[in-house]
Amino acid sequence: MAESTTQDKYRLLKQVFGYEHFREGQEPLIDAILQNRDALGIMPTGSGKSICYQLPALLKTGTALVISPLISLMKDQVEALREEGVRAAYLNSSLTPVQHQSVLQKARAGEYRILYVAPERLQAPGFQTFAAGAPFSMVCVDEAHCVSQWGQDFRPSYLAIRPFIESLSCRPVTCAFTATATPQVRADIIELLGLQNPEVVFTGFDRKNLYFEVRQPKNKLETLLQLLQERPEQSGIIYCSTRKNVEAVWEALCGRGYPAARYHAGMSDRERQENQELFLRDERSIMVATNAFGMGIDKSNVSYVIHYNMPKNIENYYQEAGRAGRDGQPARCILLYSGQDVVTNQFLIEHAAENEELEEKTRLLVQERERERLRAMTFYCHSRECLRGYILRYFGEKPPPYCGSCQNCLQHYEQADITIDAQKILSLVKRSGERFGTKLIVDTLRGSKSERIRRLHLDEQTTYGLMHDTSETRLREIIQFLVMEEYLQVSGEEYPVLRLGPQARQVLFGGRQLTMKLIKEQPPEKKAPEKSTQESGDPALFERLRALRKRLADSQKVPAYIVFTDAALREMCVRVPKNSYELLQVSGVGHAKLERYGEAFLEEINDYLQQSAGYSETIKS
Ligand code: ADP
Ligand code: ZN
């Protein structure tokens, strides 16, 4: 590049934007554009993508056309540019016809260095006539992932961008930017926008100062209050999935004296603006909001982002969580998950208004992909691997297995060789004819003497009792892992049956070694101090659970054992589960029963725990 251009580049960075140095990724993108090479920048929110096209726009002759879908952002950008003395304008649906004409007229006269347009405008005849004769210095596509049906915000109007660029008499250099793109979406952007041999800059999504955690609390509000108590004075955002939740949480916080503001689409523009200001100026340290809040907001001292509900995909989650810790200080991203969040999101996906304009076939496709993304988000909440690693892998990176700064990495894991265990399990599944569910397979391997096992001749299997010293929890964990990794699969018309999966041969005959991360098993004496309670649990708890079972059974007019058997209650007394996941480990508790009775039983157990904690406090004092 000519020396003068290089000097100009630094001069403008300082003069117009007020910065001394380029940030990671900015310079190669700017250089490419200045050399008339197409460019694609995939950089996290807040990394400074705007300068990558604004600066070259000022060095090139002609008007830079910036295509952006976000009307409010456009306005902010243009105002900021004007403040810096750059002639800029925008064309979108917020303008009156007169304003619109006036902007077009000035644009025709070449008065602007940068002109923002909404993608829908490209097809308007008035705009096309103007564009045909306009000497554009470059075309820049912001939020470029919107072009892909694999992306989370697919916009059909983005598909018109490529034909538009190709219709221009002289093709200007084209660049595209996005903050989130899976490898699939990245490929789509290049293809569907027709980028020619672009300079691709991918700065990586890892935000090292963010800590990730997922909780599945019985009572979200209580957990939230507890989290807030741990960080008074600090600024944070609480994201809720619905306006109703925002209102409820906001009221609960205000009622307890927390300085909280709220933000959702049901409020007037003025109210929203005011609340946003209060938060930005730190007059209210907590913002309770739906995902409508945050676009283009650059508040650096947000030290936590708590999700009161699970978002519908990882893209949204990471973008929202990523609003924490912009100042580089340690910040926490905590997601409060419940099974209901999955149901709510499914509903939102089925009834998405923005998809109604799509053709039926495309709409179904988009919906299916949204469901797929929801599954990935749900898996995140259940994942026991490194949470940061999970997110980064989702975006196509290859992070190390441990980050040391997420909940899962901090809990103690051990990498266990499960090859032999897997061989035993797979071989039993195969030899017993792929007819049984997890429970019977587990019982057989552990050598259960139950009548059912004998009746089904499972005690005659060579693997019968071979894993008697493996705990049921661990055995179930291993089976779950084998299902996730496709060594096993679950299917069946009437009830779920374990069958060999496509990968099973590798372990049975291919000599493949299998390892998985397992939570280190606690030495038993630490789990329960008294031997008698360790074996059968606290009889007082057992009585409480029995009474609860009776109430539930009576109200539904079914026999008590239909709710849970005595054995299941006894196991609950031993395990004392604190959340749905732990409750599921109790034999006799499947997903259906968890749905129906889980909450009531967890509540009872929690109640019991709190009372007995209070009791031992009294004794000690
Ligand atoms: P993005 O579009 O990637 O989300 P922005 O372009 O809005 O990010 O930039 C985020 C913030 O970073 C803005 O306040 C911007 O002024 C600032 N910024 C951009 N480039 C630099 C730089 N080279 N040095 C310091 N700050 C920068
Ligand atoms: Zn981790």
XYZ file of C-alpha atoms and ligand atoms in Angstrom:
649
model
C 0.000 0.000 0.000
C 1.214 3.496 -0.747
C 2.941 5.151 2.169
C 0.582 8.109 2.046
C -2.447 5.832 2.434
C -0.865 4.179 5.432
C -0.228 7.563 6.993
C -3.760 8.686 6.176
C -5.114 5.607 7.844
C -3.457 6.390 11.165
C -4.202 10.093 10.857
C -7.908 9.428 10.374
C -8.009 6.910 13.186
C -6.732 9.606 15.509
C -8.415 12.667 14.018
C -11.874 11.341 13.301
C -12.260 8.495 15.737
C -9.846 9.560 18.444
C -7.914 6.300 18.789
C -4.180 5.679 18.789
C -4.056 2.044 17.759
C -6.074 -0.376 15.743
C -7.620 -3.245 17.553
C -7.128 -6.851 16.595
C -8.569 -7.575 13.173
C -9.267 -3.994 12.127
C -6.137 -3.279 10.143
C -6.133 -6.291 7.793
C -9.774 -5.622 6.948
C -9.206 -1.929 6.321
C -6.122 -2.665 4.222
C -8.010 -5.176 2.104
C -10.823 -2.741 1.396
C -8.378 0.043 0.569
C -6.742 -2.315 -1.933
C -10.170 -3.001 -3.444
C -10.305 -6.516 -2.130
C -13.542 -7.915 -0.762
C -13.499 -8.556 2.963
C -15.384 -10.506 5.605
C -14.976 -9.639 9.272
C -16.253 -12.040 11.894
C -15.633 -10.303 15.167
C -17.473 -10.287 18.465
C -19.840 -7.481 19.363
C -17.978 -4.493 20.691
C -14.727 -5.364 18.949
C -14.986 -2.342 16.656
C -16.343 -3.487 13.339
C -17.786 -0.109 12.328
C -14.407 1.549 11.930
C -13.394 -1.203 9.523
C -15.724 0.218 6.884
C -16.098 3.804 8.082
C -12.404 4.552 7.863
C -11.881 3.271 4.296
C -15.096 5.067 3.300
C -13.387 8.324 4.201
C -10.289 7.510 2.175
C -12.056 6.416 -0.985
C -13.811 8.572 -3.548
C -17.556 8.232 -3.838
C -20.251 7.238 -1.395
C -20.004 4.107 0.714
C -23.279 2.242 0.839
C -23.853 0.467 4.156
C -26.670 -2.070 4.265
C -27.948 -2.565 7.780
C -31.153 -4.070 9.142
C -31.238 -2.227 12.434
C -33.035 1.072 12.130
C -32.185 2.420 15.573
C -28.545 1.494 15.178
C -28.414 3.291 11.845
C -29.638 6.468 13.435
C -27.071 6.239 16.238
C -24.239 5.568 13.816
C -25.166 8.462 11.572
C -25.470 10.825 14.511
C -22.090 9.710 15.828
C -20.498 10.192 12.410
C -21.990 13.657 12.008
C -20.610 14.537 15.385
C -17.189 13.571 14.102
C -17.758 15.796 11.081
C -18.473 13.051 8.594
C -21.285 13.660 6.105
C -23.589 10.701 6.498
C -27.291 9.877 6.171
C -29.682 6.988 6.222
C -32.642 5.750 4.226
C -35.187 3.617 6.003
C -38.860 3.372 6.864
C -38.583 5.903 9.688
C -38.266 8.804 7.203
C -41.222 10.726 5.799
C -41.518 10.734 1.979
C -40.239 14.313 1.918
C -37.199 13.493 4.040
C -36.609 10.463 1.894
C -36.608 12.505 -1.314
C -34.296 15.048 0.202
C -31.745 12.413 1.225
C -31.905 10.795 -2.212
C -31.384 14.147 -3.885
C -28.317 14.955 -1.821
C -27.024 11.435 -2.324
C -27.387 11.889 -6.057
C -25.343 15.059 -5.781
C -22.626 13.008 -4.043
C -22.949 14.859 -0.749
C -22.491 11.892 1.549
C -19.401 9.886 2.370
C -21.535 7.183 3.955
C -25.136 6.287 3.211
C -26.936 3.695 5.338
C -29.877 1.799 3.833
C -32.219 -0.867 5.080
C -32.054 -3.984 2.876
C -35.705 -3.607 1.807
C -34.834 -0.260 0.169
C -32.581 -1.897 -2.399
C -35.607 -3.130 -4.310
C -37.502 0.182 -4.297
C -37.615 1.595 -7.857
C -36.629 5.101 -6.730
C -33.535 3.750 -5.056
C -32.595 1.548 -7.984
C -32.717 4.478 -10.396
C -30.445 6.412 -8.073
C -28.091 3.455 -7.566
C -27.711 2.797 -11.289
C -25.950 6.113 -11.738
C -24.202 6.419 -8.384
C -20.442 5.986 -8.145
C -20.324 3.925 -4.934
C -16.945 3.683 -3.314
C -17.878 0.409 -1.655
C -20.774 -1.681 -0.442
C -20.753 -2.846 3.148
C -23.154 -5.444 4.505
C -23.639 -5.272 8.258
C -25.157 -8.151 10.252
C -24.224 -10.317 7.298
C -25.424 -13.542 8.941
C -28.990 -12.426 8.120
C -28.416 -13.713 4.582
C -28.235 -17.323 5.733
C -31.165 -19.542 6.463
C -28.849 -21.252 8.923
C -28.424 -18.017 10.823
C -30.596 -16.995 13.726
C -32.025 -13.892 12.018
C -32.598 -14.928 8.435
C -34.005 -12.047 6.379
C -35.196 -12.798 2.859
C -34.448 -9.185 1.871
C -30.747 -9.992 2.286
C -30.959 -12.389 -0.639
C -31.597 -9.374 -2.874
C -28.208 -7.864 -2.001
C -26.137 -9.940 -4.386
C -28.378 -9.302 -7.434
C -28.372 -5.632 -6.474
C -24.574 -5.447 -6.411
C -24.365 -7.352 -9.669
C -26.829 -4.976 -11.294
C -24.521 -1.996 -10.728
C -22.691 -0.898 -13.841
C -19.355 -1.105 -12.052
C -19.099 -3.573 -9.144
C -17.759 -1.790 -6.055
C -15.553 -3.546 -3.541
C -17.810 -5.373 -1.096
C -17.301 -6.137 2.549
C -19.420 -7.917 5.123
C -19.468 -8.040 8.908
C -21.073 -10.164 11.568
C -20.608 -10.937 15.235
C -21.899 -14.471 15.176
C -21.424 -17.029 12.499
C -21.136 -20.768 12.620
C -18.940 -22.286 9.880
C -22.071 -23.037 7.876
C -23.246 -19.425 8.060
C -19.784 -18.155 7.156
C -19.805 -20.204 3.962
C -23.296 -18.932 3.171
C -22.258 -15.298 3.590
C -19.453 -15.622 1.051
C -21.640 -17.523 -1.389
C -24.913 -15.626 -1.090
C -23.401 -12.144 -1.043
C -21.068 -13.113 -3.881
C -17.885 -12.024 -2.099
C -14.908 -12.473 -4.432
C -11.842 -14.023 -2.876
C -12.416 -12.050 0.322
C -9.924 -11.298 3.050
C -11.515 -13.198 5.932
C -10.693 -12.053 9.425
C -11.935 -14.126 12.306
C -10.758 -12.835 15.633
C -12.223 -15.676 17.663
C -15.094 -15.508 20.053
C -13.431 -16.371 23.305
C -13.899 -13.806 26.052
C -11.450 -14.916 28.662
C -12.744 -12.692 31.446
C -16.229 -14.199 31.349
C -17.171 -16.984 33.731
C -20.036 -19.292 32.701
C -22.464 -21.144 34.884
C -25.849 -22.850 34.563
C -28.159 -23.430 37.494
C -31.416 -25.275 37.599
C -33.024 -23.793 40.701
C -36.294 -24.864 42.172
C -37.130 -21.263 42.819
C -35.579 -18.898 40.289
C -36.483 -15.729 42.112
C -34.865 -16.896 45.330
C -31.726 -17.877 43.490
C -31.687 -14.556 41.690
C -31.985 -12.634 44.936
C -29.194 -14.659 46.408
C -26.986 -13.950 43.384
C -27.716 -10.233 43.638
C -26.909 -10.217 47.314
C -23.464 -11.541 46.494
C -22.772 -8.568 44.265
C -24.300 -5.401 45.655
C -23.323 -2.136 43.965
C -22.300 -3.909 40.799
C -23.971 -3.236 37.505
C -25.713 -6.110 35.764
C -28.385 -7.173 33.307
C -31.117 -9.716 33.980
C -32.625 -11.094 30.800
C -36.125 -12.586 30.856
C -37.908 -14.313 28.000
C -41.190 -12.406 28.226
C -42.502 -8.970 29.176
C -44.518 -10.613 31.902
C -41.392 -12.051 33.469
C -39.624 -8.697 33.193
C -42.476 -7.026 35.045
C -42.599 -9.703 37.740
C -38.851 -9.745 38.367
C -38.575 -5.966 38.217
C -41.383 -5.559 40.757
C -39.852 -8.165 43.040
C -36.499 -6.365 42.937
C -37.929 -2.888 43.435
C -40.050 -4.210 46.300
C -36.851 -5.285 48.014
C -35.135 -1.988 47.438
C -32.890 -2.921 44.534
C -32.122 -0.066 42.117
C -33.596 -1.759 39.054
C -34.761 -0.403 35.704
C -36.779 -2.335 33.145
C -36.960 -2.516 29.384
C -39.259 -4.360 26.994
C -41.167 -3.827 23.772
C -44.453 -3.236 25.583
C -43.265 0.100 26.982
C -43.386 3.455 25.214
C -40.279 4.621 23.356
C -39.828 7.410 25.852
C -40.012 5.177 28.880
C -37.552 2.764 27.353
C -35.167 5.535 26.436
C -35.341 6.945 29.965
C -34.735 3.605 31.615
C -31.848 2.890 29.325
C -30.288 6.217 30.231
C -30.716 5.541 33.951
C -28.873 2.275 33.532
C -26.141 3.678 31.295
C -25.494 6.501 33.756
C -25.325 4.001 36.637
C -28.246 5.651 38.378
C -29.882 2.229 38.339
C -27.365 -0.557 38.597
C -29.674 -3.366 37.486
C -31.481 -3.664 34.179
C -34.287 -6.213 33.893
C -35.100 -6.656 30.222
C -36.216 -8.812 27.365
C -33.816 -9.399 24.504
C -35.089 -6.108 23.018
C -32.496 -4.466 25.231
C -28.857 -4.193 24.403
C -28.539 -3.687 20.651
C -25.794 -1.175 20.094
C -25.385 -0.560 23.804
C -21.813 -0.241 24.839
C -21.753 -0.117 28.639
C -18.387 -1.333 29.714
C -18.827 -1.956 33.449
C -21.581 -4.578 33.312
C -20.179 -7.168 35.690
C -22.801 -9.868 35.373
C -25.505 -11.002 32.992
C -28.060 -13.322 34.516
C -30.508 -15.119 32.267
C -33.716 -15.683 34.155
C -34.857 -17.821 31.240
C -32.965 -19.839 28.697
C -32.770 -18.017 25.320
C -33.760 -19.888 22.195
C -30.298 -20.391 20.805
C -26.595 -20.157 21.593
C -26.183 -17.209 19.231
C -28.581 -15.093 21.264
C -27.239 -16.369 24.547
C -23.641 -15.569 23.748
C -24.495 -12.173 22.360
C -26.493 -11.243 25.463
C -24.088 -12.790 27.943
C -21.266 -11.057 26.080
C -22.559 -7.672 27.243
C -20.828 -8.451 30.525
C -17.208 -7.556 31.103
C -16.585 -5.264 28.143
C -14.022 -3.490 30.293
C -11.972 -6.669 30.463
C -12.668 -7.138 34.179
C -13.802 -10.560 35.409
C -17.551 -10.884 34.871
C -20.092 -13.639 35.353
C -22.669 -15.088 32.983
C -25.198 -17.204 34.814
C -28.144 -18.955 33.245
C -31.093 -20.055 35.373
C -32.599 -22.960 33.525
C -35.873 -24.800 33.871
C -37.618 -27.350 31.683
C -40.415 -24.820 31.166
C -37.972 -22.602 29.225
C -37.763 -25.259 26.539
C -41.548 -25.352 26.243
C -41.809 -21.554 26.042
C -39.172 -21.395 23.327
C -40.826 -24.157 21.363
C -44.012 -22.142 21.445
C -42.206 -19.007 20.301
C -40.615 -20.905 17.418
C -43.959 -22.362 16.288
C -45.627 -18.950 16.423
C -42.863 -16.654 15.190
C -44.581 -13.729 13.478
C -41.488 -12.689 11.533
C -41.509 -15.993 9.691
C -45.030 -15.556 8.391
C -43.897 -13.604 5.359
C -41.761 -16.542 4.220
C -42.882 -19.110 1.675
C -44.280 -22.237 3.303
C -41.313 -24.416 2.363
C -38.736 -21.926 3.604
C -40.740 -21.272 6.734
C -40.744 -24.963 7.652
C -37.040 -25.205 6.962
C -36.264 -22.157 9.071
C -38.434 -23.540 11.842
C -36.682 -26.893 11.801
C -33.315 -25.187 12.074
C -34.560 -23.070 14.924
C -35.598 -26.223 16.702
C -32.154 -27.624 16.084
C -30.589 -24.524 17.612
C -32.934 -24.780 20.571
C -31.728 -28.339 21.091
C -28.131 -27.169 21.104
C -29.039 -24.486 23.649
C -30.801 -27.033 25.841
C -27.810 -29.364 25.635
C -25.671 -26.497 26.885
C -27.776 -26.335 30.030
C -27.339 -30.046 30.633
C -23.768 -30.259 29.493
C -21.166 -31.460 31.932
C -18.258 -30.523 29.718
C -16.519 -27.160 29.729
C -19.249 -24.563 29.073
C -16.945 -22.131 27.312
C -15.660 -24.990 25.174
C -19.223 -25.922 24.293
C -20.007 -22.411 23.032
C -16.763 -21.968 21.128
C -17.111 -25.339 19.441
C -20.619 -24.314 18.413
C -19.057 -21.402 16.534
C -16.536 -23.653 14.870
C -13.529 -23.093 17.094
C -11.395 -25.811 18.608
C -10.928 -24.858 22.247
C -9.045 -26.984 24.754
C -11.251 -29.310 26.829
C -10.797 -27.293 30.046
C -10.947 -23.544 30.450
C -10.674 -23.525 34.218
C -13.154 -20.663 34.410
C -16.604 -22.144 34.120
C -18.755 -24.022 36.538
C -18.072 -27.392 34.955
C -14.319 -26.961 34.844
C -14.241 -25.814 38.446
C -16.160 -28.771 39.736
C -13.848 -31.678 39.982
C -13.908 -33.983 37.094
C -11.909 -37.013 36.382
C -11.166 -38.369 32.975
C -12.126 -42.014 33.267
C -11.365 -44.843 30.872
C -14.740 -46.466 30.267
C -13.776 -48.789 27.425
C -14.356 -51.990 29.365
C -17.566 -50.714 30.946
C -18.825 -49.725 27.514
C -17.983 -53.162 26.124
C -19.963 -54.825 28.892
C -22.977 -52.573 28.356
C -22.997 -52.840 24.574
C -22.530 -56.576 24.657
C -25.442 -57.025 27.074
C -27.677 -54.795 24.943
C -26.775 -56.849 21.875
C -27.065 -60.303 23.440
C -30.327 -59.614 25.190
C -31.851 -58.805 21.811
C -32.035 -54.980 21.929
C -35.385 -55.209 23.691
C -34.854 -53.607 27.090
C -34.739 -50.128 28.532
C -32.006 -48.555 30.646
C -33.443 -49.754 33.936
C -33.298 -53.468 33.109
C -29.873 -53.187 31.542
C -28.564 -51.403 34.633
C -30.195 -53.916 36.984
C -28.776 -56.859 35.062
C -25.249 -55.479 35.043
C -25.493 -54.761 38.750
C -26.752 -58.271 39.439
C -30.205 -57.409 40.768
C -32.095 -60.338 42.241
C -35.484 -58.957 41.302
C -38.232 -61.222 40.138
C -38.439 -59.443 36.802
C -34.797 -60.060 36.005
C -35.275 -63.767 36.715
C -38.491 -63.990 34.742
C -36.808 -62.430 31.703
C -33.800 -64.764 32.175
C -31.534 -61.775 32.325
C -29.683 -63.439 35.197
C -28.444 -66.011 32.696
C -26.555 -63.411 30.685
C -22.760 -63.672 30.872
C -22.596 -60.004 31.863
C -25.058 -60.469 34.746
C -23.618 -58.897 37.890
C -20.346 -57.977 36.171
C -20.692 -54.353 37.285
C -22.051 -54.907 40.767
C -19.553 -52.484 42.242
C -20.441 -49.609 39.921
C -23.043 -47.260 41.371
C -26.321 -46.992 39.569
C -25.796 -43.262 39.014
C -22.473 -43.799 37.346
C -23.780 -46.622 35.228
C -26.646 -44.442 34.034
C -24.200 -41.631 33.314
C -22.082 -43.919 31.180
C -25.157 -45.111 29.279
C -26.234 -41.519 28.691
C -22.786 -40.722 27.349
C -22.912 -43.751 25.033
C -26.257 -42.532 23.703
C -24.968 -38.986 23.125
C -21.949 -40.334 21.275
C -24.072 -42.717 19.185
C -22.687 -45.950 20.561
C -26.217 -46.634 21.728
C -29.539 -45.305 20.588
C -32.893 -45.080 22.263
C -36.020 -45.983 20.351
C -39.210 -47.933 20.790
C -42.914 -47.576 20.204
C -44.284 -48.189 23.661
C -41.328 -47.514 25.895
C -37.737 -46.475 25.282
C -35.498 -49.409 24.382
C -31.712 -49.362 24.125
C -30.241 -50.515 20.830
C -26.722 -50.496 19.421
C -25.865 -47.236 17.691
C -23.863 -46.736 14.489
C -20.597 -46.333 16.427
C -20.987 -49.483 18.560
C -18.851 -51.683 16.322
C -15.848 -49.453 16.934
C -15.895 -50.337 20.602
C -16.956 -53.963 20.292
C -14.656 -54.962 17.449
C -12.603 -51.948 16.390
C -10.472 -51.601 19.498
C -11.608 -48.023 20.130
C -10.724 -46.653 23.553
C -13.367 -44.537 25.252
C -12.847 -41.953 27.936
C -15.328 -39.597 29.486
C -15.331 -36.966 32.166
C -17.004 -38.202 35.294
C -17.569 -36.297 38.480
C -15.269 -37.766 41.072
C -17.325 -39.983 43.321
C -17.373 -38.643 46.876
C -16.144 -41.039 49.517
C -19.403 -42.326 51.018
C -18.708 -41.178 54.579
C -18.770 -37.592 53.366
C -22.198 -37.989 51.818
C -23.939 -38.907 55.044
C -22.478 -38.849 58.499
C -24.457 -41.677 60.041
C -24.308 -45.166 58.780
C -27.946 -45.982 59.397
C -29.173 -42.924 57.516
C -26.707 -43.636 54.756
C -28.325 -46.944 53.975
C -31.965 -46.059 54.232
C -32.096 -42.311 54.637
C -33.788 -40.329 57.353
C -37.041 -42.029 58.411
C -38.578 -38.610 59.083
C -38.050 -37.627 55.459
C -39.426 -40.950 54.347
C -42.622 -40.282 56.310
C -42.974 -36.837 54.777
C -42.521 -38.174 51.271
C -45.015 -40.938 51.968
C -47.566 -38.387 53.144
C -46.986 -36.270 50.066
C -47.364 -39.337 47.874
C -50.671 -40.119 49.564
C -51.975 -36.605 48.986
C -51.023 -36.731 45.322
C -52.402 -40.231 44.829
C -55.684 -39.327 46.526
C -56.132 -36.190 44.510
C -55.613 -38.127 41.282
C -57.566 -41.166 42.479
C -54.738 -43.605 41.775
C -53.018 -46.104 44.078
C -49.985 -44.693 45.880
C -47.415 -46.904 44.147
C -48.470 -45.444 40.785
C -47.028 -42.146 41.969
C -43.776 -43.656 43.273
C -42.905 -47.019 44.812
C -41.589 -47.306 48.355
C -38.216 -48.199 46.887
C -38.136 -44.933 44.933
C -39.057 -42.950 48.064
C -36.352 -44.731 50.023
C -33.784 -43.949 47.378
C -34.865 -40.299 47.479
C -34.188 -40.321 51.222
C -30.693 -41.626 50.604
C -29.827 -39.406 47.685
C -31.706 -36.322 48.875
C -31.926 -34.867 45.348
C -31.805 -31.094 45.076
C -32.770 -30.611 41.450
C -34.490 -32.404 38.591
C -31.259 -33.799 37.328
C -30.485 -35.464 40.633
C -34.065 -36.635 40.996
C -33.833 -38.312 37.607
C -30.989 -40.436 38.907
C -33.377 -42.097 41.355
C -34.469 -45.397 39.947
C -38.183 -45.281 39.214
C -38.143 -41.604 38.266
C -38.453 -41.126 34.504
C -39.128 -37.968 32.561
C -42.911 -38.402 32.679
C -42.996 -38.718 36.461
C -40.480 -35.960 36.829
C -42.809 -33.671 34.887
C -45.829 -34.680 36.923
C -44.499 -34.975 40.439
C -40.901 -33.724 40.375
C -41.576 -30.244 41.618
C -43.743 -31.337 44.540
C -41.178 -33.852 45.740
C -38.202 -31.537 45.316
C -40.073 -28.894 47.243
C -40.819 -31.282 50.075
C -37.199 -32.424 50.216
C -35.926 -28.886 50.167
C -38.320 -27.944 52.931
C -37.097 -30.840 54.993
C -33.476 -29.871 54.394
C -34.057 -26.292 55.452
C -35.859 -27.366 58.587
C -33.188 -29.837 59.567
C -30.499 -27.232 58.857
C -32.352 -24.841 61.158
C -32.629 -27.582 63.748
C -28.921 -28.366 63.796
C -28.166 -24.642 64.020
C -30.275 -24.484 67.165
C -28.490 -27.429 68.691
C -25.086 -25.925 67.941
C -25.884 -22.519 69.368
P -19.106 -3.666 16.914
O -19.810 -3.055 15.727
O -18.042 -4.623 16.543
O -20.041 -4.201 17.939
P -18.341 -0.958 17.396
O -17.865 -0.663 16.045
O -19.672 -0.406 17.806
O -18.328 -2.513 17.662
O -17.236 -0.509 18.437
C -17.351 -0.764 19.807
C -16.614 0.292 20.598
O -15.224 0.173 20.429
C -16.972 1.699 20.171
O -17.114 2.490 21.323
C -15.785 2.126 19.359
O -15.635 3.511 19.336
C -14.655 1.435 20.080
N -13.478 1.223 19.225
C -13.465 0.808 17.949
N -12.204 0.733 17.465
C -11.385 1.113 18.466
C -9.952 1.261 18.600
N -9.133 0.979 17.590
N -9.482 1.675 19.782
C -10.310 1.946 20.801
N -11.650 1.848 20.739
C -12.194 1.434 19.598
Zn -14.631 -24.519 31.261
